[in-house]
Tab-separated table of N, CA and C in Angstrom:
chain	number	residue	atom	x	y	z
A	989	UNK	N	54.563	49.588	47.269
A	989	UNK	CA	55.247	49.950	48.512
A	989	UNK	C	54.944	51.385	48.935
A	990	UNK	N	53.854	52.315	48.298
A	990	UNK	CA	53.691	53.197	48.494
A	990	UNK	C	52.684	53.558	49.663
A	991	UNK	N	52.065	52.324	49.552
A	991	UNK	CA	50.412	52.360	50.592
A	991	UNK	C	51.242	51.383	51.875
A	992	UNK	N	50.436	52.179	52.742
A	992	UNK	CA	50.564	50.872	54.175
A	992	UNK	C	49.463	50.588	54.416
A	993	UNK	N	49.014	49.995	55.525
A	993	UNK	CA	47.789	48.908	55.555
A	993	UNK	C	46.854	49.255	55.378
A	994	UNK	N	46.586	51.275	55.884
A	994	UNK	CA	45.520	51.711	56.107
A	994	UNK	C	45.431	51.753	54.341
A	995	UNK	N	45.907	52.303	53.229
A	995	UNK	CA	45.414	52.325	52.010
A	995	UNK	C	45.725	53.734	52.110
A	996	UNK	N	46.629	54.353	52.392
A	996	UNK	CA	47.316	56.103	51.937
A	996	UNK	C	48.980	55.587	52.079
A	997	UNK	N	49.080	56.679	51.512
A	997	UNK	CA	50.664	56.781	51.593
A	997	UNK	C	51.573	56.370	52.878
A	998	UNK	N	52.654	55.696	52.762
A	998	UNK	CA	53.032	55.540	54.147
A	998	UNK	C	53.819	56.582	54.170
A	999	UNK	N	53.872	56.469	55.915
A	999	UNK	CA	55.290	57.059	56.383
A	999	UNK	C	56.318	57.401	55.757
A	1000	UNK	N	57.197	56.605	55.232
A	1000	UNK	CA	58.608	56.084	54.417
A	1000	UNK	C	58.379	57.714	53.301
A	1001	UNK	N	57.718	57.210	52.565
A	1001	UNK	CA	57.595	57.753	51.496
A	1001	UNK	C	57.049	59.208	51.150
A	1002	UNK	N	56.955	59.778	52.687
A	1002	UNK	CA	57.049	60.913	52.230
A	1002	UNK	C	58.467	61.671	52.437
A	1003	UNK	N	59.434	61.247	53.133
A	1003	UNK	CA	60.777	60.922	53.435
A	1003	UNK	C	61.334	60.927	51.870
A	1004	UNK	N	61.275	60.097	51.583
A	1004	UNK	CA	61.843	59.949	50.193
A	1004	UNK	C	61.526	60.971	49.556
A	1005	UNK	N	60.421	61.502	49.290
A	1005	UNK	CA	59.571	62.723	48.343
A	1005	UNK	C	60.087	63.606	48.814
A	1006	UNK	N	60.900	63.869	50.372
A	1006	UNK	CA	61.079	65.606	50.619
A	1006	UNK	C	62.549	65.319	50.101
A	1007	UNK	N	63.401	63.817	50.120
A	1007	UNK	CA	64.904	64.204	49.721
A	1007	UNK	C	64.827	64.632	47.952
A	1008	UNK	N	63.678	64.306	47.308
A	1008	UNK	CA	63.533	64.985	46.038
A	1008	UNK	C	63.359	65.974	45.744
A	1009	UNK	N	62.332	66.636	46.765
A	1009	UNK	CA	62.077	68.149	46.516
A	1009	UNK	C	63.466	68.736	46.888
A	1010	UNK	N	64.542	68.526	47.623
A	1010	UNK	CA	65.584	69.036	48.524
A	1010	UNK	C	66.506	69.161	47.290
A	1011	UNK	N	66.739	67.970	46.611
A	1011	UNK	CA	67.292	67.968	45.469
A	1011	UNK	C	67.212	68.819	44.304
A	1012	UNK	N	66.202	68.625	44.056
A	1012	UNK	CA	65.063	69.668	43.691
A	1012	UNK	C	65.321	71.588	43.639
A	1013	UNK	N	65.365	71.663	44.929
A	1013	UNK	CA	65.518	73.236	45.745
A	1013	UNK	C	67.052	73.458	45.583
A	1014	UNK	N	68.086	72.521	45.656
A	1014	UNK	CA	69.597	73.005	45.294
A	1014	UNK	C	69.785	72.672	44.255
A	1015	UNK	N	68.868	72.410	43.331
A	1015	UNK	CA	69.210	72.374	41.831
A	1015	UNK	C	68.459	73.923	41.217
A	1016	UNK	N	67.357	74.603	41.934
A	1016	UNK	CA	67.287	75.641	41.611
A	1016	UNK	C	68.380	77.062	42.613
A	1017	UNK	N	68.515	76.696	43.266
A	1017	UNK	CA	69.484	77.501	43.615
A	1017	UNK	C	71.054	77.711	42.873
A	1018	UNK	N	71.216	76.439	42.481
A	1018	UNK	CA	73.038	76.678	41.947
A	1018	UNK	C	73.436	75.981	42.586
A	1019	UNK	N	72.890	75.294	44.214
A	1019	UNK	CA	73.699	74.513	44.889
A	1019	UNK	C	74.497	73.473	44.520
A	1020	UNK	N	73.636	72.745	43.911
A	1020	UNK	CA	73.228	70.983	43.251
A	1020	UNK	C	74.780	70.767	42.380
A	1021	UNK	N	75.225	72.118	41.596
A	1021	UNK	CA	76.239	71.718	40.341
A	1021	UNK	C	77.350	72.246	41.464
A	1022	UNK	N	77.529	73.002	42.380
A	1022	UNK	CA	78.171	73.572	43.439
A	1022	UNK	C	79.226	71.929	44.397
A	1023	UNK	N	77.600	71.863	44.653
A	1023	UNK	CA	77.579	70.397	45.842
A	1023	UNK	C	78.507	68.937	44.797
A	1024	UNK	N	78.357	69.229	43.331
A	1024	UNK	CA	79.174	67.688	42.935
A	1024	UNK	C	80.384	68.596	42.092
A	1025	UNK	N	80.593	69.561	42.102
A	1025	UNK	CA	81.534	69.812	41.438
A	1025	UNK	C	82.852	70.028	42.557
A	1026	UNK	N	82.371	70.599	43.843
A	1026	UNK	CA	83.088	70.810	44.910
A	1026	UNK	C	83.091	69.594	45.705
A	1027	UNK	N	82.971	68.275	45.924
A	1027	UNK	CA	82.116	67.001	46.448
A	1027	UNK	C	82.066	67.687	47.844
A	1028	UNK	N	80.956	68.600	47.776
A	1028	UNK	CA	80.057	68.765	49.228
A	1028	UNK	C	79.090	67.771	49.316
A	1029	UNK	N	78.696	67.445	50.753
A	1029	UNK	CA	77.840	66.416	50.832
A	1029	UNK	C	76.916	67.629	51.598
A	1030	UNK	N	75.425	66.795	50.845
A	1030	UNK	CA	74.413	67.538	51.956
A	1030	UNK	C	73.468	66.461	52.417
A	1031	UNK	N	73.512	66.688	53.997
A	1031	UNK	CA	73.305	65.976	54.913
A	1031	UNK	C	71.802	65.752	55.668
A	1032	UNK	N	71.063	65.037	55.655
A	1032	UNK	CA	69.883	65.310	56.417
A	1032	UNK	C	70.311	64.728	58.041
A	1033	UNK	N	70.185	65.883	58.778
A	1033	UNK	CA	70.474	65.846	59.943
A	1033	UNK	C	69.114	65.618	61.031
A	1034	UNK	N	68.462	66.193	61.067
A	1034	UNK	CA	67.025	65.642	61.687
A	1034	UNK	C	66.052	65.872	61.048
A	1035	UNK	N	64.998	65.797	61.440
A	1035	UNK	CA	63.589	66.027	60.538
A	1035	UNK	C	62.561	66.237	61.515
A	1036	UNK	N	61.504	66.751	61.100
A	1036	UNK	CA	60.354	66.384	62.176
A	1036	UNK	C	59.392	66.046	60.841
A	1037	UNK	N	58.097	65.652	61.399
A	1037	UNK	CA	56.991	66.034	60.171
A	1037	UNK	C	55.387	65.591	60.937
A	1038	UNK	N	54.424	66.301	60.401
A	1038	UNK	CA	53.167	66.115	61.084
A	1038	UNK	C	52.216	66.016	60.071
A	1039	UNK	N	51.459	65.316	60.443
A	1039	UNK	CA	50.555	64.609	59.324
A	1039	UNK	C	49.030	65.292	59.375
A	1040	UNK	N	48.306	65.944	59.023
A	1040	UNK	CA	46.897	66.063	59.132
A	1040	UNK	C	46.327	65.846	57.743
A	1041	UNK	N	45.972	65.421	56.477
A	1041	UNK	CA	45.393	64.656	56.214
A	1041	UNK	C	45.976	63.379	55.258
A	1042	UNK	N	45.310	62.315	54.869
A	1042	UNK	CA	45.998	61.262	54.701
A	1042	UNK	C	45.915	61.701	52.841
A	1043	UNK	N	46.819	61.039	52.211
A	1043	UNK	CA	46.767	61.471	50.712
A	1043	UNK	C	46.225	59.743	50.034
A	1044	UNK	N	45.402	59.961	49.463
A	1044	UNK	CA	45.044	58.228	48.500
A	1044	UNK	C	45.870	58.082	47.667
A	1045	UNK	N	46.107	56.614	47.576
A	1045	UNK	CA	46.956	55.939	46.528
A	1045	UNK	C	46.676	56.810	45.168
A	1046	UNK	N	47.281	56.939	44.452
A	1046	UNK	CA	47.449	57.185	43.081
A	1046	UNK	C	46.805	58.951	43.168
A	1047	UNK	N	47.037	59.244	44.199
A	1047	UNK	CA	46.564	60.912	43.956
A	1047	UNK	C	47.548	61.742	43.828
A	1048	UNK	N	47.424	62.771	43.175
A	1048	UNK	CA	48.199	63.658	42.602
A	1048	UNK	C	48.481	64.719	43.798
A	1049	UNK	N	49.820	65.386	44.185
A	1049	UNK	CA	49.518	66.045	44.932
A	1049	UNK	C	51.426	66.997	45.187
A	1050	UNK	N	51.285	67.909	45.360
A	1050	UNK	CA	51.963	68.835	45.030
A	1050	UNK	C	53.171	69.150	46.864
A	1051	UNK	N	54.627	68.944	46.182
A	1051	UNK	CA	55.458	69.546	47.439
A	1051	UNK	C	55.971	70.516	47.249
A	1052	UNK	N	56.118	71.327	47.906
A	1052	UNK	CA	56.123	72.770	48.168
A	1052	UNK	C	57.868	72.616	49.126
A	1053	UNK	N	59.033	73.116	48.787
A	1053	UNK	CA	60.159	73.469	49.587
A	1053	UNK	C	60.585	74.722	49.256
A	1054	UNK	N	61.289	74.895	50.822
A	1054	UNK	CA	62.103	76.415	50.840
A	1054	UNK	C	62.856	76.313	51.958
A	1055	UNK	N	63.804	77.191	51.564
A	1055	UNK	CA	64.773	77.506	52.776
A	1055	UNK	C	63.789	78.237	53.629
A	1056	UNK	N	63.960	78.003	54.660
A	1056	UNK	CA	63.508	79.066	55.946
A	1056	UNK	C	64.576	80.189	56.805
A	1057	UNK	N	65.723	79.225	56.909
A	1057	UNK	CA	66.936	80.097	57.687
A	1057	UNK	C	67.640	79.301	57.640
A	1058	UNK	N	69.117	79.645	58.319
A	1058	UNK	CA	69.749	78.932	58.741
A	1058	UNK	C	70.871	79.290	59.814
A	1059	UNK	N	71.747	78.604	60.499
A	1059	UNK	CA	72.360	79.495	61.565
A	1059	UNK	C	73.417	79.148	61.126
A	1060	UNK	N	74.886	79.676	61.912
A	1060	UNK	CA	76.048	78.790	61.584
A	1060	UNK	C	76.899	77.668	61.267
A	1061	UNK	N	75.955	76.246	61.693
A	1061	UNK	CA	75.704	74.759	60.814
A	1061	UNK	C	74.957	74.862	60.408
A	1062	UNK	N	73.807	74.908	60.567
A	1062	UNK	CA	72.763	73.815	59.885
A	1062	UNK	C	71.450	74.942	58.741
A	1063	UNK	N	71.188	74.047	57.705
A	1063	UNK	CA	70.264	74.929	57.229
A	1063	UNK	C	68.956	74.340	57.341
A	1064	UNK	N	67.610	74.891	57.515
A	1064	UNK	CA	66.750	74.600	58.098
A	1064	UNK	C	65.559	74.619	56.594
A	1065	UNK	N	64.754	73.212	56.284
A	1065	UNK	CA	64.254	73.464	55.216
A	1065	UNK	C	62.628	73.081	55.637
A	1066	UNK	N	61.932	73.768	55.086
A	1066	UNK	CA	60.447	73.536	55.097
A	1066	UNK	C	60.007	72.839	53.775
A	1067	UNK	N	59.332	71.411	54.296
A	1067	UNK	CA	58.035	70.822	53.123
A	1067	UNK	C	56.854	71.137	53.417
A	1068	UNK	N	56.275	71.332	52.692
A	1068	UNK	CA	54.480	71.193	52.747
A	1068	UNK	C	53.897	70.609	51.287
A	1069	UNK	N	53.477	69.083	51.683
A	1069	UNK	CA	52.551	68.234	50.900
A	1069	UNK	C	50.708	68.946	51.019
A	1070	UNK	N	50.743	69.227	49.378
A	1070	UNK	CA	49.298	69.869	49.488
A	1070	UNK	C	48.536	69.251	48.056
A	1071	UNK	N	47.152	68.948	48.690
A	1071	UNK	CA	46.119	68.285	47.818
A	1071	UNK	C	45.185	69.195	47.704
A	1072	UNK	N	44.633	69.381	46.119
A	1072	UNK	CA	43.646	70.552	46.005
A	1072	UNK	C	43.750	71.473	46.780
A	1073	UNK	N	44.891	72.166	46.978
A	1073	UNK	CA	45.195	73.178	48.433
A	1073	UNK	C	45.145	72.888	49.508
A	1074	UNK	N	44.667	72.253	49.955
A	1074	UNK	CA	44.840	71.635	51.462
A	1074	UNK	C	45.954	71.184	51.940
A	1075	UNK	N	46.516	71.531	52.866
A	1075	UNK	CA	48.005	71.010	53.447
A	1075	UNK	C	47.902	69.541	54.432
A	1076	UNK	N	48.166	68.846	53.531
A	1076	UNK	CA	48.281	66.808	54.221
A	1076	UNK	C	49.221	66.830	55.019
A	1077	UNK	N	50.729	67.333	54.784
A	1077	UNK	CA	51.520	67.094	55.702
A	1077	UNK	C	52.793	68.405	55.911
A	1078	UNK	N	53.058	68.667	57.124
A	1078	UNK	CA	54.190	69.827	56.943
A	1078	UNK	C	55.503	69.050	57.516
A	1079	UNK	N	56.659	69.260	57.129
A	1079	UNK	CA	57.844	68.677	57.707
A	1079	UNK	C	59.263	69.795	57.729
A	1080	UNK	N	59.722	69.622	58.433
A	1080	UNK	CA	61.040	70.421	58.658
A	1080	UNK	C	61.969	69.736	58.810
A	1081	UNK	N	62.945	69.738	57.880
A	1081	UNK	CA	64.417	69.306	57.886
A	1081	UNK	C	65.526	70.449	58.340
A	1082	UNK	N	66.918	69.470	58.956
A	1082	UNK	CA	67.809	70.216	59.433
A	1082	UNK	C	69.229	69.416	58.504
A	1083	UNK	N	69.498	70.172	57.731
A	1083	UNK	CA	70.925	70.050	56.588
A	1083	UNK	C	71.969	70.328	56.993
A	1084	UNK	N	73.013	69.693	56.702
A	1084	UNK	CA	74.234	70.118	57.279
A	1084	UNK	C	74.980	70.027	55.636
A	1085	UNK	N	76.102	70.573	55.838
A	1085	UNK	CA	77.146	70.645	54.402
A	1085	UNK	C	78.193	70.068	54.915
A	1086	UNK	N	78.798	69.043	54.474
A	1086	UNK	CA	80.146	68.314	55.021
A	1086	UNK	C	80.984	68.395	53.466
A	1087	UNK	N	82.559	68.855	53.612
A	1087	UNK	CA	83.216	68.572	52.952
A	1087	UNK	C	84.464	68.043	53.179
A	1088	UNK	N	85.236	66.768	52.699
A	1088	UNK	CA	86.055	65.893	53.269
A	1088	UNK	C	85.658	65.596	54.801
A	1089	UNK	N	84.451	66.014	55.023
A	1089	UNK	CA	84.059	64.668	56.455
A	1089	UNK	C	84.046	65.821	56.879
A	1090	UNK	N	84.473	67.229	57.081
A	1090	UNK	CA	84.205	68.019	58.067
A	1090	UNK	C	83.239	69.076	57.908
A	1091	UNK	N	82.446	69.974	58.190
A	1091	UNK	CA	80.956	70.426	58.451
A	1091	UNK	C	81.733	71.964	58.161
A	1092	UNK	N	81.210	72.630	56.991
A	1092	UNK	CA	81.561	73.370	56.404
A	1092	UNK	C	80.152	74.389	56.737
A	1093	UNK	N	80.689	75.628	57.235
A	1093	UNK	CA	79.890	76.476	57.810
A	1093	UNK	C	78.940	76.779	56.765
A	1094	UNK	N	77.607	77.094	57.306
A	1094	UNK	CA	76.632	78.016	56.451
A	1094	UNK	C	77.082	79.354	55.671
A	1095	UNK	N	78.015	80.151	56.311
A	1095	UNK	CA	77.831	81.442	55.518
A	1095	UNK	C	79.520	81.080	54.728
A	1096	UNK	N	79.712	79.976	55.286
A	1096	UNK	CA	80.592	79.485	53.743
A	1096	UNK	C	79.826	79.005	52.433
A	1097	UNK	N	78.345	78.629	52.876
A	1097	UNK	CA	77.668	77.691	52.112
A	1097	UNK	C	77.211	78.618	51.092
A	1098	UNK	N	76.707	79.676	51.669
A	1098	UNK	CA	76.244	80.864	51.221
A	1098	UNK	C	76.662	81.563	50.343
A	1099	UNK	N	78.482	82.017	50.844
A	1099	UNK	CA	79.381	82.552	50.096
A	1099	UNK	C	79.517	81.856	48.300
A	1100	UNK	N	79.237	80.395	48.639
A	1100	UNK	CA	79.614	79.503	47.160
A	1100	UNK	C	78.520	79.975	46.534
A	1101	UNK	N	77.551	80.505	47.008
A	1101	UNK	CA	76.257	81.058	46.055
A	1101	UNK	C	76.389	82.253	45.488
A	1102	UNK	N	77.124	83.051	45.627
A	1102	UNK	CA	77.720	84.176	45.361
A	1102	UNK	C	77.014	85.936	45.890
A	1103	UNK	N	76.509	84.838	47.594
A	1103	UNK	CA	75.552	85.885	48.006
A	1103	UNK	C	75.753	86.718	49.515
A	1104	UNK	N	75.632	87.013	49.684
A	1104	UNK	CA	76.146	87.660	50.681
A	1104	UNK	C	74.745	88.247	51.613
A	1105	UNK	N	73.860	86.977	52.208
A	1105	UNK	CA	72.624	87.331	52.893
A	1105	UNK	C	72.694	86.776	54.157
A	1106	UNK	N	71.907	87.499	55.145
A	1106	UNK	CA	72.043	87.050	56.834
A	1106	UNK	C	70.698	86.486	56.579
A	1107	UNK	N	70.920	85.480	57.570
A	1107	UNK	CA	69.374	84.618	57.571
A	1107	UNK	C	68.285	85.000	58.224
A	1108	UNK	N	67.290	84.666	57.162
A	1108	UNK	CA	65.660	85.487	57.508
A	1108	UNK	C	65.671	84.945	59.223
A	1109	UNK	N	65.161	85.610	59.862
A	1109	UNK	CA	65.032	85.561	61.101
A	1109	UNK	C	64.349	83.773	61.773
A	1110	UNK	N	64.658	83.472	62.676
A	1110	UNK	CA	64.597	81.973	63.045
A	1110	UNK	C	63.007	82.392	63.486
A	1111	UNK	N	61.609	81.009	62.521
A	1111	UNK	CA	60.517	81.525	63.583
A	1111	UNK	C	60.523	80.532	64.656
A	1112	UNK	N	59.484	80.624	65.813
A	1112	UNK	CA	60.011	80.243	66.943
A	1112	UNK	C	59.597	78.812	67.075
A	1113	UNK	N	59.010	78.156	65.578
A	1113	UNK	CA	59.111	76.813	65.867
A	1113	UNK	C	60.028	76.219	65.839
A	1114	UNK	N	60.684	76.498	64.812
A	1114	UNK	CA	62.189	76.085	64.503
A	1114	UNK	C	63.260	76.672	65.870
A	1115	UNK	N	63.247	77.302	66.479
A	1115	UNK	CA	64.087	77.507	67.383
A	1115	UNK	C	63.679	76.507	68.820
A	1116	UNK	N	62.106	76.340	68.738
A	1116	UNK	CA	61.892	74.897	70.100
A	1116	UNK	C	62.020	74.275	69.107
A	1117	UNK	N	62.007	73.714	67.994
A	1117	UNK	CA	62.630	72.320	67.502
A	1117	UNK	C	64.102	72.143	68.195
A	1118	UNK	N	65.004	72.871	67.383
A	1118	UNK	CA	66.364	72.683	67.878
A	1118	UNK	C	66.554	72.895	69.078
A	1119	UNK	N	65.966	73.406	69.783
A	1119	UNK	CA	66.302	73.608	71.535
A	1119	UNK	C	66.072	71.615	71.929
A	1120	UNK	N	64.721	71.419	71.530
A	1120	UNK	CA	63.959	69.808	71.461
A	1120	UNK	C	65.201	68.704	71.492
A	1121	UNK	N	65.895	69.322	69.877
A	1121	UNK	CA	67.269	68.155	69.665
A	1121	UNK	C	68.220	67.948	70.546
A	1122	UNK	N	68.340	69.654	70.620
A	1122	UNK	CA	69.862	69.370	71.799
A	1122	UNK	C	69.461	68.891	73.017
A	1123	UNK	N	68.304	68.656	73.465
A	1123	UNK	CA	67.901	68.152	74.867
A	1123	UNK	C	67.787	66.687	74.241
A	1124	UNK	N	67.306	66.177	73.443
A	1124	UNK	CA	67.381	64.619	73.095
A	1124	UNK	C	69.245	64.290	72.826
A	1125	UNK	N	70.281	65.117	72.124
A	1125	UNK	CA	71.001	64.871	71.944
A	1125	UNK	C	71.713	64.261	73.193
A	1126	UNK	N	72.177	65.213	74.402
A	1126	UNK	CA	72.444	65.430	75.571
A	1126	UNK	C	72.054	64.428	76.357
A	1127	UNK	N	70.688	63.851	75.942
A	1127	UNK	CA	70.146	62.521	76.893
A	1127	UNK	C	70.938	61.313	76.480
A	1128	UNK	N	71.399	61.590	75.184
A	1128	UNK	CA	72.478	60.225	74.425
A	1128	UNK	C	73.299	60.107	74.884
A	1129	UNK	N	74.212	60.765	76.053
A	1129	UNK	CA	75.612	60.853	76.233
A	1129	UNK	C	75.603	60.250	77.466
């Protein structure tokens, strides 16, 4: 279920691979024991992702995550899938923190880390992404 017709990785599954690395990234932060000890939920709220080259079945190949920023909801995470160095695919996720159902601010999120940092500056893809959402959101209503 990993290959689709063409014979590379599908779609799906690189989806799955970034909620691991994500897992992954708040298990090196402190989040991860934070997130089940407090039952915070963390949320994948949108995504984008762009594909330039295709990865072959059974190839080995390396994901790369990090925080980038985040604003007062949402925290904003970068993947990059890379083969022999080459970057196959880049994707950006948008996280939210919900606790008892309600959306528990970032620099609360922050605070549970025991840190006290303003977010690296938004670059300006990520700021037309989210401009992108709220204009798709807005068309829903």
């Amino acid at each position: 279920t990993d290959c689709d017709l063409n014979l590379h990785l599908t779609n799906s599954r690189y989806l799955s691979f970034m909620d691991l690395g994500r897992t992954h990234l708040l298990g090196q932060t402190g989040l991860l024991r934070l997130i089940f000890r407090q039952r915070i939920a963390s949320v994948a709220q949108a995504v984008e992702i762009t594909f330039f080259r295709e990865m072959a079945p059974l190839s080995r190949f390396t994901l790369e995550s990090r925080v980038v920023c985040w604003d007062e909801r949402y925290c904003y995470i970068q993947h990059e899938f890379l083969q022999n160095g080459q970057l196959c695919a880049s994707a950006m996720i948008r996280v939210v923190f919900l606790k008892s159902g309600q959306r528990l601010p970032m620099a609360e999120v922050v605070k549970l880390l025991g840190v006290e940092q303003a977010s690296p500056p938004f670059p300006e893809q990520i700021a037309a992404w989210a401009a992108v959402f709220e204009i798709k959101k807005n068309k829903q209503r």
